[in-house]
Tab-separated table of C-alpha atoms in Angstrom:
chain	number	residue	atom	x	y	z
A	580	MET	CA	-88.693	56.775	0.679
A	581	VAL	CA	-86.869	55.985	3.853
A	582	ASP	CA	-88.173	59.007	5.373
A	583	GLU	CA	-91.699	58.175	4.192
A	584	GLU	CA	-91.545	54.682	5.693
A	585	ALA	CA	-90.234	56.129	9.013
A	586	GLU	CA	-93.277	58.294	9.081
A	587	ILE	CA	-95.630	55.558	8.326
A	588	ILE	CA	-94.070	53.370	11.010
A	589	ARG	CA	-94.336	56.203	13.633
A	590	ALA	CA	-98.003	56.696	12.572
A	591	VAL	CA	-98.737	52.868	13.157
A	592	LEU	CA	-96.983	52.939	16.471
A	593	GLY	CA	-98.905	55.894	17.336
A	594	GLY	CA	-102.178	54.072	16.780
A	595	ASP	CA	-102.971	54.642	12.971
A	596	VAL	CA	-102.790	50.957	12.103
A	597	ASP	CA	-104.582	51.395	8.876
A	598	ARG	CA	-101.127	53.022	7.609
A	599	TYR	CA	-99.473	49.591	7.791
A	600	ALA	CA	-101.242	48.699	4.600
A	601	ALA	CA	-98.958	51.236	2.750
A	602	LEU	CA	-96.046	49.044	3.700
A	603	VAL	CA	-97.802	45.834	2.757
A	604	ASP	CA	-98.709	47.302	-0.542
A	605	ARG	CA	-95.329	48.327	-1.265
A	606	TYR	CA	-93.519	45.172	-0.148
A	607	GLN	CA	-96.085	42.340	-0.583
A	608	GLY	CA	-94.973	41.071	-3.925
A	609	VAL	CA	-91.288	41.184	-2.885
A	610	THR	CA	-91.951	39.101	0.225
A	611	ILE	CA	-93.765	36.377	-1.649
A	612	ARG	CA	-91.096	36.254	-4.433
A	613	LEU	CA	-88.409	35.979	-1.844
A	614	ALA	CA	-90.304	33.077	0.127
A	615	PHE	CA	-90.809	31.413	-3.257
A	616	THR	CA	-87.291	31.502	-4.234
A	617	MET	CA	-86.385	30.064	-0.747
A	618	LEU	CA	-89.159	27.313	-0.525
A	619	GLY	CA	-89.988	26.447	-4.271
A	620	ASN	CA	-93.691	26.264	-3.475
A	621	TYR	CA	-96.000	29.237	-4.181
A	622	GLU	CA	-98.741	28.334	-1.572
A	623	ASP	CA	-96.080	27.908	1.177
A	624	ALA	CA	-94.499	31.201	-0.107
A	625	ARG	CA	-97.776	33.012	0.471
A	626	ASP	CA	-98.364	31.508	3.948
A	627	ILE	CA	-94.815	32.358	4.894
A	628	ALA	CA	-95.126	36.044	3.582
A	629	GLN	CA	-98.381	36.372	5.420
A	630	GLU	CA	-96.619	35.113	8.804
A	631	ALA	CA	-93.826	37.543	8.123
A	632	TRP	CA	-96.059	40.480	7.933
A	633	VAL	CA	-98.008	39.444	11.102
A	634	SER	CA	-94.538	38.950	12.878
A	635	ALA	CA	-93.243	42.413	11.464
A	636	TYR	CA	-96.389	44.135	12.754
A	637	ARG	CA	-96.171	42.593	16.147
A	638	ALA	CA	-92.468	43.611	16.191
A	639	LEU	CA	-92.674	46.928	14.671
A	640	GLY	CA	-91.975	48.636	17.976
A	641	SER	CA	-88.494	46.809	18.038
A	642	PHE	CA	-87.675	48.260	14.638
A	643	GLN	CA	-84.772	50.672	15.441
A	644	GLY	CA	-84.449	52.107	12.044
A	645	ARG	CA	-80.627	51.356	11.822
A	646	ALA	CA	-81.452	49.358	8.768
A	647	LYS	CA	-83.850	50.007	5.904
A	648	PHE	CA	-87.341	48.583	6.757
A	649	SER	CA	-87.041	46.314	3.742
A	650	THR	CA	-83.976	44.747	4.945
A	651	TRP	CA	-85.563	44.203	8.329
A	652	LEU	CA	-88.597	42.638	6.722
A	653	TYR	CA	-86.373	40.458	4.544
A	654	ARG	CA	-84.629	39.066	7.541
A	655	ILE	CA	-87.938	38.204	9.003
A	656	VAL	CA	-89.028	36.303	5.825
A	657	VAL	CA	-85.765	34.467	5.647
A	658	ASN	CA	-86.112	33.404	9.276
A	659	LYS	CA	-89.597	32.257	8.568
A	660	CYS	CA	-88.475	30.212	5.662
A	661	LYS	CA	-85.709	28.556	7.647
A	662	ASP	CA	-88.299	27.643	10.262
A	663	ALA	CA	-90.496	26.295	7.453
A	664	GLY	CA	-87.632	24.073	6.230
A	665	LYS	CA	-86.927	22.866	9.833
A	666	ARG	CA	-90.631	21.831	10.234
A	667	ARG	CA	-90.614	20.071	6.760
A	668	ALA	CA	-87.430	18.123	7.749
A	669	HIS	CA	-89.326	16.809	10.846
A	670	GLN	CA	-92.510	15.752	8.840
A	671	PRO	CA	-92.642	12.233	7.367
A	672	ALA	CA	-91.969	11.986	3.636
A	673	ILE	CA	-94.916	11.637	1.158
A	674	VAL	CA	-94.616	8.218	-0.222
A	675	GLY	CA	-97.483	8.479	-2.803
A	676	ARG	CA	-99.899	10.964	-4.377
A	677	VAL	CA	-103.410	10.529	-5.397
A	678	GLY	CA	-104.211	12.069	-8.788
A	679	VAL	CA	-101.980	13.379	-11.479
A	680	PRO	CA	-99.288	15.786	-10.353
A	681	ASP	CA	-99.728	19.428	-11.412
A	682	ALA	CA	-96.436	20.570	-13.177
A	683	ASP	CA	-97.210	24.085	-12.107
A	684	THR	CA	-97.037	23.286	-8.546
A	685	ASP	CA	-94.690	20.224	-8.343
A	686	ALA	CA	-91.560	21.177	-6.416
A	687	ALA	CA	-89.407	19.247	-8.904
A	688	GLU	CA	-90.505	21.531	-11.695
A	689	THR	CA	-90.522	24.839	-9.713
A	690	LEU	CA	-88.510	27.571	-11.542
A	691	PHE	CA	-86.431	29.925	-9.749
A	692	VAL	CA	-85.426	31.745	-12.701
A	693	ASP	CA	-86.911	31.930	-16.265
A	694	PRO	CA	-84.725	33.494	-18.808
A	695	GLU	CA	-87.531	34.140	-21.366
A	696	ASP	CA	-86.679	35.837	-24.495
A	697	PRO	CA	-89.893	37.020	-26.229
A	698	THR	CA	-88.203	37.047	-29.620
A	699	ALA	CA	-86.913	33.434	-29.401
A	700	ASN	CA	-87.927	30.889	-31.934
A	701	PRO	CA	-89.523	27.706	-30.570
A	702	SER	CA	-86.344	25.682	-30.227
A	703	ALA	CA	-84.629	28.521	-28.404
A	704	HIS	CA	-87.687	28.763	-26.131
A	705	ALA	CA	-87.300	25.144	-25.276
A	706	ALA	CA	-83.672	25.470	-24.612
A	707	ASN	CA	-84.365	28.490	-22.212
A	708	HIS	CA	-86.866	26.569	-20.417
A	709	GLU	CA	-84.572	23.489	-20.095
A	710	LEU	CA	-81.831	25.754	-18.694
A	711	SER	CA	-84.306	27.341	-16.301
A	712	ARG	CA	-85.089	23.872	-15.125
A	713	GLN	CA	-81.485	22.860	-14.749
A	714	LEU	CA	-80.518	26.160	-12.986
A	715	SER	CA	-83.453	25.814	-10.630
A	716	ALA	CA	-82.630	22.223	-9.738
A	717	ALA	CA	-79.084	23.238	-9.206
A	718	ILE	CA	-80.075	26.027	-6.940
A	719	ARG	CA	-82.194	23.663	-4.973
A	720	THR	CA	-79.065	21.420	-4.097
A	721	LEU	CA	-77.282	24.273	-2.440
A	722	SER	CA	-76.937	24.385	1.313
A	723	SER	CA	-79.486	26.662	3.046
A	724	HIS	CA	-76.993	29.320	3.635
A	725	GLN	CA	-75.543	29.257	0.094
A	726	ARG	CA	-79.048	29.196	-1.430
A	727	THR	CA	-80.183	32.149	0.727
A	728	VAL	CA	-77.155	34.282	-0.177
A	729	PHE	CA	-77.319	33.372	-3.797
A	730	VAL	CA	-81.181	34.087	-4.117
A	731	LEU	CA	-80.885	37.377	-2.190
A	732	HIS	CA	-77.766	38.613	-3.959
A	733	HIS	CA	-78.485	37.261	-7.586
A	734	LEU	CA	-82.040	36.905	-7.933
A	735	HIS	CA	-83.253	39.707	-5.690
A	736	GLY	CA	-80.466	42.205	-6.506
A	737	LEU	CA	-79.525	42.928	-2.967
A	738	ALA	CA	-76.027	44.371	-2.129
A	739	LEU	CA	-73.735	42.077	-0.202
A	740	ASP	CA	-73.896	44.318	2.938
A	741	ALA	CA	-77.647	44.152	2.902
A	742	VAL	CA	-77.514	40.275	2.668
A	743	ALA	CA	-75.159	40.272	5.549
A	744	GLU	CA	-77.415	42.252	7.622
A	745	ILE	CA	-80.455	40.114	6.737
A	746	MET	CA	-78.405	36.893	7.649
A	747	GLU	CA	-76.857	38.518	10.703
A	748	CYS	CA	-73.332	37.803	9.782
A	749	ARG	CA	-70.189	39.447	8.395
A	750	VAL	CA	-69.789	40.462	4.676
A	751	GLY	CA	-66.746	38.078	4.363
A	752	THR	CA	-69.000	35.209	5.431
A	753	ILE	CA	-71.610	36.122	2.760
A	754	LYS	CA	-68.787	36.345	0.188
A	755	SER	CA	-67.551	32.949	1.195
A	756	HIS	CA	-70.998	31.431	0.780
A	757	LEU	CA	-71.592	33.216	-2.477
A	758	PHE	CA	-68.333	32.060	-3.941
A	759	ARG	CA	-68.989	28.332	-2.833
A	760	ALA	CA	-72.629	28.614	-4.244
A	761	THR	CA	-71.330	29.983	-7.489
A	762	GLU	CA	-68.565	27.229	-7.842
A	763	GLN	CA	-71.034	24.574	-7.087
A	764	LEU	CA	-73.541	25.879	-9.654
A	765	ARG	CA	-70.728	26.363	-12.194
A	766	ARG	CA	-69.588	22.667	-11.820
A	767	ARG	CA	-73.199	21.443	-11.927
A	768	LEU	CA	-74.033	23.515	-14.922
A	769	SER	CA	-70.908	23.072	-17.060
A	770	PRO	CA	-72.708	20.922	-19.573
A	771	TRP	CA	-75.054	23.654	-20.128
A	772	ILE	CA	-72.620	26.663	-20.141
């Protein structure tokens, strides 16, 4: 797959821009899921993923191939999410809403994880949903670095060295953030464990 991606990148840089669609098709869902787990809002995640794809296209000539394309793309998505978080911090808080809040899009109800068990009875299903809510709320309380490391490693299944590459730091730093995140989540979720 890496050789195929390298060939696609060479073709795009050589002027066959239609080949870029193959990369988008391959990673579009992953970029949206990553942005969603970072931001907690689906519409924002779609916007950020789109921005990341445009940025990746514009910077494709600077892709050196030392890392996998997906790792390079994840770094772009993470950086776009950080930028979005900074923009949000400078915006005034919303003090009221018109209409009834929609539980599917309300940030307070956003689920990062959903441990669904299709064979569960209704009470087990309700308990799983509540656990999902509690875990998602706990993940939202983590610092930006801890949340990013936790999400990339545990929810997206990336190896620690890939997370370090995405976050542009040492593996030891990633391990430290992951340890602190895990400890904080363990303390917050002790009533549920």
